[in-house]
XYZ file of C-alpha atoms in Angstrom:
593
model
C -3.324 -3.730 -40.926
C 0.308 -3.855 -39.918
C 2.740 -6.081 -41.762
C 5.227 -8.151 -39.786
C 8.732 -7.252 -40.952
C 10.713 -8.992 -38.244
C 8.536 -11.796 -36.911
C 11.526 -14.056 -36.262
C 13.224 -11.475 -34.015
C 9.995 -10.717 -32.188
C 9.257 -14.354 -31.514
C 12.736 -14.677 -29.996
C 12.056 -11.672 -27.775
C 8.569 -12.585 -26.591
C 9.541 -15.193 -23.953
C 11.945 -12.686 -22.382
C 9.442 -9.844 -22.516
C 6.638 -11.963 -21.109
C 8.424 -12.617 -17.849
C 10.761 -9.686 -17.360
C 9.990 -6.754 -19.627
C 12.844 -4.541 -20.792
C 13.975 -0.935 -21.077
C 12.537 0.395 -17.812
C 13.092 -2.917 -16.043
C 16.539 -2.871 -14.481
C 16.343 -6.629 -13.851
C 15.580 -7.544 -17.461
C 17.929 -9.333 -19.779
C 20.140 -7.073 -21.874
C 18.048 -5.787 -24.756
C 18.967 -6.941 -28.221
C 20.080 -4.464 -30.835
C 17.158 -2.880 -32.651
C 18.696 -0.661 -35.326
C 15.325 -0.071 -37.010
C 13.768 1.553 -33.912
C 13.083 5.230 -34.530
C 10.739 6.221 -31.704
C 10.371 5.321 -28.030
C 7.219 6.249 -26.128
C 6.979 6.120 -22.340
C 3.485 5.467 -21.009
C 2.659 6.358 -17.398
C -0.704 5.078 -16.198
C -3.089 4.657 -13.290
C -6.561 3.152 -13.018
C -9.363 2.790 -10.487
C -8.115 5.640 -8.301
C -11.605 5.923 -6.754
C -11.078 9.338 -5.141
C -8.058 8.147 -3.123
C -6.297 11.483 -3.058
C -4.505 10.756 0.205
C -1.971 8.064 1.014
C -3.497 4.845 2.284
C -2.323 2.404 4.972
C -0.908 -0.926 3.818
C 1.192 -3.825 5.029
C 4.029 -5.458 3.101
C 6.879 -7.843 3.783
C 9.934 -5.573 3.950
C 13.367 -6.787 5.002
C 11.768 -10.157 5.754
C 9.067 -8.973 8.188
C 5.515 -7.698 7.991
C 5.734 -3.918 7.998
C 3.000 -1.281 8.127
C 3.416 1.800 5.964
C 1.522 4.100 3.602
C 1.285 3.896 -0.176
C 0.349 6.339 -2.907
C -1.536 9.582 -2.592
C -1.604 12.493 -5.004
C 1.497 14.052 -3.446
C 3.691 11.054 -4.251
C 2.042 10.470 -7.613
C 2.659 14.083 -8.644
C 6.309 13.868 -7.547
C 6.875 10.686 -9.560
C 5.119 11.983 -12.681
C 7.157 15.210 -12.643
C 10.363 13.236 -12.232
C 9.576 10.932 -15.161
C 8.620 13.820 -17.418
C 11.821 15.625 -16.526
C 13.898 12.596 -17.444
C 11.868 11.529 -20.457
C 9.776 14.166 -22.261
C 8.451 11.658 -24.841
C 5.826 10.403 -22.398
C 2.066 10.281 -21.911
C 0.058 10.055 -18.677
C -3.133 8.003 -18.979
C -6.050 7.133 -16.677
C -7.967 3.912 -17.371
C -11.200 4.929 -15.653
C -12.976 5.029 -12.283
C -11.313 8.221 -11.107
C -14.153 8.940 -8.668
C -16.283 7.295 -5.992
C -14.554 5.685 -3.060
C -13.642 8.215 -0.340
C -15.230 11.201 1.396
C -13.637 13.526 -1.134
C -16.247 12.540 -3.691
C -19.507 13.193 -1.779
C -17.961 16.276 -0.159
C -16.688 17.963 -3.334
C -18.766 16.153 -5.987
C -15.859 15.334 -8.292
C -14.267 18.791 -8.259
C -11.262 17.640 -6.200
C -10.556 14.680 -8.480
C -10.863 16.838 -11.614
C -8.524 19.478 -10.210
C -5.902 16.873 -9.377
C -6.095 15.254 -12.792
C -5.619 18.660 -14.411
C -2.799 19.455 -12.004
C -0.977 16.242 -12.918
C -1.527 16.959 -16.593
C -3.156 13.759 -17.784
C -3.105 13.319 -21.544
C -6.261 11.201 -21.808
C -8.782 9.273 -19.737
C -11.326 6.596 -20.560
C -14.633 6.662 -18.702
C -15.149 3.985 -16.068
C -18.470 2.614 -14.875
C -18.238 4.537 -11.595
C -18.127 7.824 -13.493
C -21.847 7.096 -14.052
C -22.808 6.370 -10.437
C -24.436 9.784 -10.071
C -26.046 9.635 -13.515
C -25.036 10.874 -16.941
C -25.541 14.547 -16.045
C -22.719 14.282 -13.521
C -20.605 12.346 -16.040
C -20.894 15.166 -18.589
C -20.139 17.813 -15.980
C -17.111 15.912 -14.694
C -15.724 15.434 -18.204
C -16.286 19.091 -19.080
C -13.940 20.141 -16.260
C -11.011 18.207 -17.724
C -8.230 19.895 -19.683
C -7.664 16.707 -21.685
C -9.756 14.287 -23.799
C -12.230 11.987 -22.051
C -12.774 8.919 -24.238
C -15.428 6.265 -24.760
C -15.614 4.946 -28.320
C -18.229 2.275 -27.605
C -20.606 4.648 -25.792
C -23.462 6.562 -27.424
C -25.035 9.290 -25.285
C -28.356 10.505 -26.648
C -28.511 13.733 -24.661
C -27.281 17.300 -24.966
C -23.620 17.810 -24.166
C -22.536 14.379 -25.351
C -19.914 16.030 -27.547
C -17.670 16.434 -24.517
C -16.680 12.772 -25.022
C -14.484 11.554 -27.878
C -14.053 8.030 -29.302
C -10.305 8.498 -29.677
C -7.624 11.157 -29.648
C -4.410 11.676 -31.620
C -1.408 12.829 -29.582
C 1.756 14.269 -31.119
C 4.778 13.037 -29.169
C 8.348 13.623 -30.339
C 7.100 14.427 -33.820
C 5.147 11.139 -34.048
C 1.365 10.668 -34.011
C -0.048 8.209 -31.491
C -3.731 7.227 -31.459
C -5.503 6.450 -28.177
C -8.907 4.718 -28.325
C -11.158 4.631 -25.248
C -13.293 1.546 -24.479
C -15.611 1.246 -21.453
C -17.166 -1.967 -20.178
C -20.628 -2.455 -21.718
C -21.770 -3.771 -18.333
C -21.869 -0.126 -17.222
C -25.506 -0.252 -18.299
C -26.240 -2.640 -15.416
C -23.512 -1.974 -12.849
C -23.935 1.800 -12.677
C -26.616 4.470 -13.153
C -26.040 5.570 -16.733
C -29.766 5.799 -17.455
C -31.848 4.971 -20.540
C -30.248 7.540 -22.859
C -26.768 6.019 -22.794
C -25.968 2.961 -24.908
C -22.828 0.829 -24.619
C -21.750 -1.184 -27.649
C -19.581 -4.258 -28.110
C -15.932 -3.394 -27.581
C -14.513 -5.707 -30.255
C -16.657 -4.383 -33.107
C -16.046 -0.819 -31.953
C -12.280 -1.343 -31.793
C -12.254 -2.743 -35.313
C -14.166 0.282 -36.627
C -11.969 2.806 -34.837
C -8.717 1.162 -35.931
C -9.867 1.218 -39.557
C -10.570 4.963 -39.306
C -7.247 5.672 -37.657
C -5.204 3.635 -40.120
C -6.914 5.457 -43.003
C -5.272 8.615 -41.594
C -1.849 7.000 -41.915
C -1.379 6.562 -38.157
C 0.337 3.295 -37.226
C 0.823 3.533 -33.460
C -2.395 2.580 -31.650
C -3.068 2.346 -27.919
C -6.347 1.186 -26.404
C -7.192 2.863 -23.100
C -9.548 0.319 -21.601
C -11.969 0.027 -18.719
C -12.955 -3.509 -19.691
C -10.977 -5.602 -17.213
C -7.895 -7.803 -17.524
C -9.653 -10.849 -18.989
C -11.559 -8.880 -21.589
C -8.407 -6.945 -22.495
C -6.751 -10.253 -23.327
C -9.788 -11.324 -25.357
C -9.710 -7.998 -27.218
C -6.027 -8.433 -28.010
C -6.638 -11.913 -29.406
C -9.555 -10.766 -31.561
C -8.510 -7.439 -33.096
C -5.432 -6.721 -35.262
C -3.757 -3.337 -35.184
C -3.528 -2.704 -31.422
C -0.020 -2.186 -30.028
C -0.719 -1.637 -26.315
C -3.756 -1.954 -24.052
C -3.626 0.183 -20.897
C -6.373 -1.269 -18.728
C -8.457 -0.911 -15.610
C -11.736 -2.042 -13.993
C -10.499 -5.300 -12.419
C -7.938 -3.658 -10.089
C -5.333 -6.117 -11.372
C -1.808 -6.263 -9.972
C 0.732 -7.239 -12.644
C 4.419 -7.964 -12.146
C 6.383 -9.938 -9.563
C 5.650 -8.750 -6.028
C 6.568 -11.943 -4.184
C 9.461 -10.070 -2.574
C 6.965 -7.925 -0.628
C 4.547 -10.755 0.101
C 1.976 -10.124 -2.617
C 0.784 -12.333 -5.462
C 0.182 -10.732 -8.846
C -2.286 -11.929 -11.476
C 0.192 -11.969 -14.360
C 3.337 -10.442 -15.820
C 3.855 -6.751 -16.597
C 3.369 -6.427 -19.482
C 1.215 -9.406 -20.371
C 1.846 -10.386 -23.987
C -0.983 -11.729 -26.156
C -0.683 -12.591 -29.848
C -3.292 -11.000 -32.103
C -4.955 -12.681 -35.137
C -1.982 -11.701 -37.311
C 0.448 -13.294 -34.835
C 1.731 -9.913 -33.658
C 2.276 -9.203 -29.937
C -0.095 -6.939 -28.005
C 1.169 -5.628 -24.659
C -1.348 -5.365 -21.810
C -0.759 -3.448 -18.572
C -2.733 -2.416 -15.511
C -1.703 -0.508 -12.369
C -3.551 -2.188 -9.491
C -5.724 0.545 -7.901
C -6.149 3.584 -5.619
C -3.010 5.303 -6.982
C -0.868 3.054 -4.777
C 1.778 3.273 -7.459
C 2.469 4.193 -11.052
C 2.748 1.976 -14.108
C 5.538 2.870 -16.547
C 5.808 1.122 -19.912
C 8.406 1.899 -22.577
C 7.362 1.052 -26.136
C 9.874 1.132 -28.991
C 8.506 1.465 -32.533
C 10.150 1.135 -35.913
C 9.295 3.301 -38.917
C 6.341 1.100 -39.907
C 4.826 1.365 -36.434
C 5.870 -2.143 -35.420
C 6.744 -2.596 -31.750
C 10.294 -3.917 -31.640
C 10.750 -3.693 -27.872
C 8.385 -3.182 -24.954
C 8.746 -3.475 -21.194
C 8.409 -1.795 -17.848
C 6.825 -2.270 -14.456
C 4.272 -1.100 -11.949
C 6.059 0.476 -8.973
C 4.575 0.985 -5.514
C 5.064 4.534 -4.206
C 5.790 4.231 -0.495
C 6.246 6.509 2.476
C 9.176 6.158 4.854
C 7.348 5.910 8.172
C 7.275 2.254 9.183
C 5.469 0.383 11.957
C 5.772 -3.162 13.210
C 3.917 -5.041 15.916
C 5.660 -5.386 19.248
C 5.440 -8.350 21.626
C 1.975 -7.295 22.789
C 0.679 -6.969 19.245
C 0.615 -3.173 19.123
C 1.844 -1.347 16.024
C 4.783 0.863 16.980
C 7.391 2.887 15.047
C 10.520 0.943 14.190
C 13.928 1.855 15.571
C 16.374 3.931 13.466
C 18.447 0.799 12.828
C 15.428 -1.181 11.605
C 14.282 1.743 9.477
C 17.696 1.868 7.837
C 17.459 -1.850 7.038
C 13.946 -1.434 5.628
C 15.044 1.479 3.461
C 17.959 -0.581 2.167
C 15.567 -3.400 1.212
C 13.340 -0.917 -0.628
C 16.281 0.607 -2.481
C 17.283 -2.845 -3.707
C 13.751 -3.720 -4.830
C 12.591 -2.212 -8.157
C 8.922 -2.979 -7.417
C 8.738 -0.366 -4.641
C 10.352 2.996 -3.987
C 10.257 5.491 -1.144
C 8.767 8.568 -2.800
C 8.606 12.141 -1.465
C 5.441 14.243 -1.733
C 5.239 17.088 -4.220
C 4.684 20.384 -2.302
C 2.323 21.884 -4.898
C 0.144 18.788 -4.896
C 0.044 18.752 -1.104
C -1.036 22.403 -1.075
C -3.890 21.532 -3.414
C -4.825 18.577 -1.227
C -4.914 20.840 1.838
C -7.498 22.996 0.070
C -9.866 20.066 -0.290
C -9.039 18.158 2.887
C -10.550 20.964 4.998
C -13.991 19.863 3.850
C -13.543 16.313 5.134
C -11.376 16.992 8.186
C -14.292 17.087 10.602
C -15.071 13.448 9.841
C -11.628 12.098 10.556
C -11.815 11.971 14.332
C -15.532 11.301 14.710
C -15.559 7.750 16.077
C -18.663 5.676 15.427
C -17.683 2.416 17.148
C -14.794 0.052 17.722
C -13.802 -2.870 15.530
C -12.755 -5.965 17.440
C -10.580 -7.479 14.723
C -9.583 -6.771 11.138
C -12.662 -7.420 9.013
C -11.240 -8.515 5.679
C -13.088 -8.096 2.426
C -13.017 -10.253 -0.711
C -15.761 -10.688 -3.242
C -15.985 -14.463 -3.649
C -15.730 -17.012 -0.819
C -12.581 -19.068 -1.025
C -10.542 -16.153 -2.388
C -7.206 -15.149 -0.912
C -7.067 -11.660 0.525
C -4.808 -9.631 -1.822
C -2.625 -8.193 0.940
C -2.646 -10.700 3.788
C -2.847 -13.805 1.608
C -5.396 -15.299 4.011
C -7.928 -17.525 2.245
C -11.406 -16.454 3.344
C -13.481 -19.625 3.006
C -16.715 -17.813 3.851
C -15.823 -14.725 1.846
C -16.180 -11.152 2.983
C -16.369 -10.492 6.710
C -17.733 -7.013 5.983
C -20.545 -7.551 3.464
C -22.739 -9.671 5.805
C -22.491 -6.948 8.477
C -23.691 -4.325 5.988
C -26.552 -6.636 5.031
C -27.358 -7.078 8.731
C -27.463 -3.312 9.240
C -30.022 -3.010 6.432
C -32.089 -5.830 7.910
C -32.083 -4.307 11.399
C -32.974 -0.828 10.148
C -35.963 -2.043 8.161
C -37.254 -4.074 11.098
C -36.816 -1.109 13.440
C -39.317 0.936 11.395
C -41.936 -1.796 11.239
C -40.991 -3.557 8.026
C -41.300 -7.306 8.558
C -38.224 -8.131 6.497
C -37.103 -11.769 6.508
C -33.643 -11.332 4.996
C -31.371 -8.894 3.192
C -28.985 -9.330 0.259
C -25.890 -7.263 -0.542
C -23.856 -7.429 -3.742
C -20.177 -8.055 -2.996
C -19.213 -4.888 -4.873
C -21.281 -2.878 -2.416
C -18.555 -3.335 0.228
C -15.486 -1.448 -0.974
C -12.801 -1.902 1.680
C -11.538 -3.869 4.630
C -12.424 -2.530 8.066
C -9.387 -2.403 10.301
C -9.370 -3.210 13.995
C -9.590 -0.176 16.250
C -11.702 2.985 16.070
C -14.258 3.151 13.259
C -14.756 6.709 12.030
C -17.343 8.327 9.787
C -14.640 8.592 7.138
C -14.046 4.830 7.359
C -17.735 4.156 6.809
C -17.927 6.401 3.745
C -14.838 4.733 2.343
C -16.624 1.412 2.848
C -19.978 2.603 1.431
C -19.251 5.511 -0.918
C -22.195 5.232 -3.325
C -24.998 6.839 -1.342
C -27.447 3.997 -2.016
C -30.782 4.011 -0.238
C -32.258 0.827 1.217
C -35.189 -0.768 -0.617
C -37.704 -3.322 0.637
C -38.976 -5.670 -2.081
C -41.820 -8.171 -1.915
C -40.356 -11.213 -3.656
C -41.466 -14.780 -4.187
C -39.164 -17.515 -3.007
C -38.591 -18.368 -6.646
C -37.482 -14.794 -7.407
C -35.060 -14.843 -4.472
C -33.592 -18.165 -5.532
C -33.271 -17.161 -9.186
C -31.690 -13.804 -8.292
C -29.092 -15.521 -6.096
C -28.461 -18.247 -8.672
C -27.931 -15.747 -11.479
C -25.590 -13.640 -9.342
C -23.535 -16.722 -8.435
C -23.450 -17.884 -12.065
C -22.252 -14.455 -13.194
C -19.492 -14.496 -10.598
C -18.184 -17.792 -12.000
C -18.752 -17.006 -15.680
C -15.514 -18.063 -17.434
C -15.815 -15.386 -20.139
C -17.329 -12.313 -18.475
C -17.224 -12.865 -14.704
C -18.917 -10.307 -12.470
C -17.623 -10.969 -8.975
C -19.168 -7.692 -7.794
C -22.626 -9.244 -7.929
C -21.851 -12.197 -5.648
C -24.611 -12.244 -2.969
C -24.036 -11.946 0.775
C -27.021 -12.407 3.056
C -28.128 -11.467 6.534
C -30.987 -13.457 8.039
C -30.415 -16.034 5.328
C -27.901 -18.578 4.097
C -27.200 -20.879 1.143
C -24.665 -23.356 -0.215
C -22.673 -23.093 -3.451
C -21.068 -25.830 -5.531
C -18.872 -23.898 -7.940
C -18.250 -26.821 -10.318
C -21.940 -27.522 -10.942
C -23.612 -26.356 -14.145
C -25.098 -22.837 -14.299
C -28.490 -22.727 -12.593
C -27.548 -25.675 -10.372
C -24.877 -24.173 -8.142
C -27.126 -22.915 -5.318
C -28.835 -25.139 -2.756
C -29.944 -25.068 0.865
C -31.482 -21.581 0.631
C -32.917 -20.730 4.059
C -33.957 -17.797 6.227
C -34.098 -17.451 10.000
C -37.726 -17.269 11.156
C -39.096 -15.295 14.105
C -38.333 -18.182 16.452
C -34.663 -18.160 15.430
C -34.994 -21.384 13.428
C -33.526 -21.905 9.970
C -36.387 -22.495 7.539
C -36.340 -23.347 3.840
C -37.338 -20.585 1.437
C -40.195 -21.936 -0.697
C -40.734 -20.912 -4.312
C -44.461 -20.237 -3.975
C -44.352 -18.121 -0.820
C -43.796 -14.366 -0.480
C -40.974 -12.714 1.482
C -39.818 -9.181 2.234
C -36.187 -8.624 1.267
C -33.955 -5.608 1.923
C -31.485 -4.642 -0.820
C -29.707 -1.462 -1.829
C -31.168 0.778 -4.518
C -28.510 -0.201 -7.005
C -29.577 -3.836 -6.858
C -33.277 -2.953 -6.779
C -32.866 -1.291 -10.171
C -31.047 -4.264 -11.685
C -27.457 -3.288 -10.901
C -24.696 -5.931 -10.955
C -26.940 -8.201 -13.010
C -29.882 -8.373 -10.577
C -32.406 -7.971 -13.397
C -34.879 -10.216 -11.564
C -35.105 -7.654 -8.772
C -35.707 -4.832 -11.251
C -38.510 -6.839 -12.902
C -40.139 -8.123 -9.703
C -43.939 -7.721 -9.643
C -44.459 -7.255 -5.912
C -44.473 -4.031 -3.928
C -41.235 -2.089 -3.691
C -40.474 0.569 -1.126
C -37.579 3.015 -1.197
C -37.101 3.633 2.507
C -34.915 6.679 1.866
C -32.381 5.450 4.423
C -28.801 5.889 3.086
C -26.675 2.766 3.453
C -23.689 4.521 5.054
C -25.893 6.151 7.685
C -27.680 2.851 8.308
C -24.344 1.099 8.853
C -23.150 3.810 11.236
C -26.331 3.415 13.260
C -25.800 -0.344 13.386
C -22.143 0.048 14.419
C -23.072 2.467 17.206
C -25.672 0.032 18.536
C -23.125 -2.778 18.598
C -20.318 -0.624 20.022
C -17.799 -3.298 19.008
C -18.086 -4.785 15.528
C -17.399 -8.494 15.110
C -18.171 -10.909 12.241
C -21.674 -12.398 12.174
C -21.953 -15.561 14.274
C -23.066 -17.668 11.299
C -21.900 -18.149 7.728
C -24.331 -16.790 5.148
C -22.701 -18.821 2.385
C -20.838 -22.117 2.356
C -18.732 -23.252 -0.596
C -19.108 -27.015 -1.056
């Protein structure tokens, strides 16, 4: 365990660090003298990239007005990483999991494109995320074997051949100093992915304690946890386990920092400071998602491995082509004068920078983009309005700020497509249920392409029909709602959205008593109560049918179960084509009371 040499100084620094950071943060208060500091480490990090190799469209408030632009992409990320390394060689580049699954690049190239880019950027370590297991543990091993750097998961035990490709931790030599990096993956991977029966996930706190003891026995006193646990569990880990200096996290797609200047609300400061059991600070960071930017954290250590200064920021990596809506509501390029004003606002804002694209990275992207190019212009249908996506009703959309009282506009449409498909082949299905995490993106107004659909539904799930009792349906929905509102380990990805059915939720009620008014629409178009003792046919995706996202009741159901073989993305495309213009469902499948 580390001994506090300068607790008084640190306690004076913590309020400043909590809100502003230091070192990399140009807006921070002037750093205090730290004569004992002997080593500064710069950590660059991303998480939850989800196969987003290309830049993505976004909207921000720039120079006081809503502006449409692009963020991220491997070209900009590579440029920024090279620049940082050139300026500061004592640096590490880390990935906090979920590198794959989210765009057409993954099903087209089966992880090869993502692996090549990670090797090209020269990552120093990666922790496995739950989505690395979506195609089973065989894929996970193959993906990890293609990496030129350690792939970590200390709290995972894989009881199959080839498991040695994964390491619990790695020791990196930086500037003559040894730095330990421990990988921790969310134990819920067992239920929210397809790891299979031969992979076991252990408690992260006990594992961290064991790993830290081993590392400290080797005389190493600088310890980083590379985590795919989620922001809340990272904070709980920091509070529970001594010896951790920094937690670089992922899984919850958390935006940290102050982004009010561009119209976004963050979930906490960058870094977030939590005191461990020995009253030492632990610094927690996360870098939002989809490689929209890069997190950079500077950590200053003294000779005993104590952190004497720590700070930085997550910076959005933006393009310089800007659109705004004209009087008729159409997005059009801005004038040269407006562009100059926007660029000036970006240059004065440390949370965002206009970033060029690295030519070598773009050449590599061109190699892989050929395989998905045919999908880009293949239009499936039109979308009448922006269909926004959040996981829990009543949540504010992270970019627009709009509070969606009835939750996702997209998930009920996906559920409806499953319902319609099953009925079209003679299955008398009464309702369908979709887990909120099954819908991955917003759907923007305008043309809907095949690429858009695969971005929305990247997992390749088939549609199942289950014979369930009314009691099983009610219990499955209740448990999913309770998990979403669990104060310790919330799983918003399991929140249920229905088609052909509806229910009410009272969030403040006790667990098991939050759901009421569960109904389905009968053949006459009348809303009818679902009764515990009666049997119903329910369409779900294969992930849920096998207990994913906490739907253990579905996995254990005693009635007949049919894998239709219909892939969810193809089913949704068929539904969109039949509608021609997609609009939200005419009724609310869930009401928050």
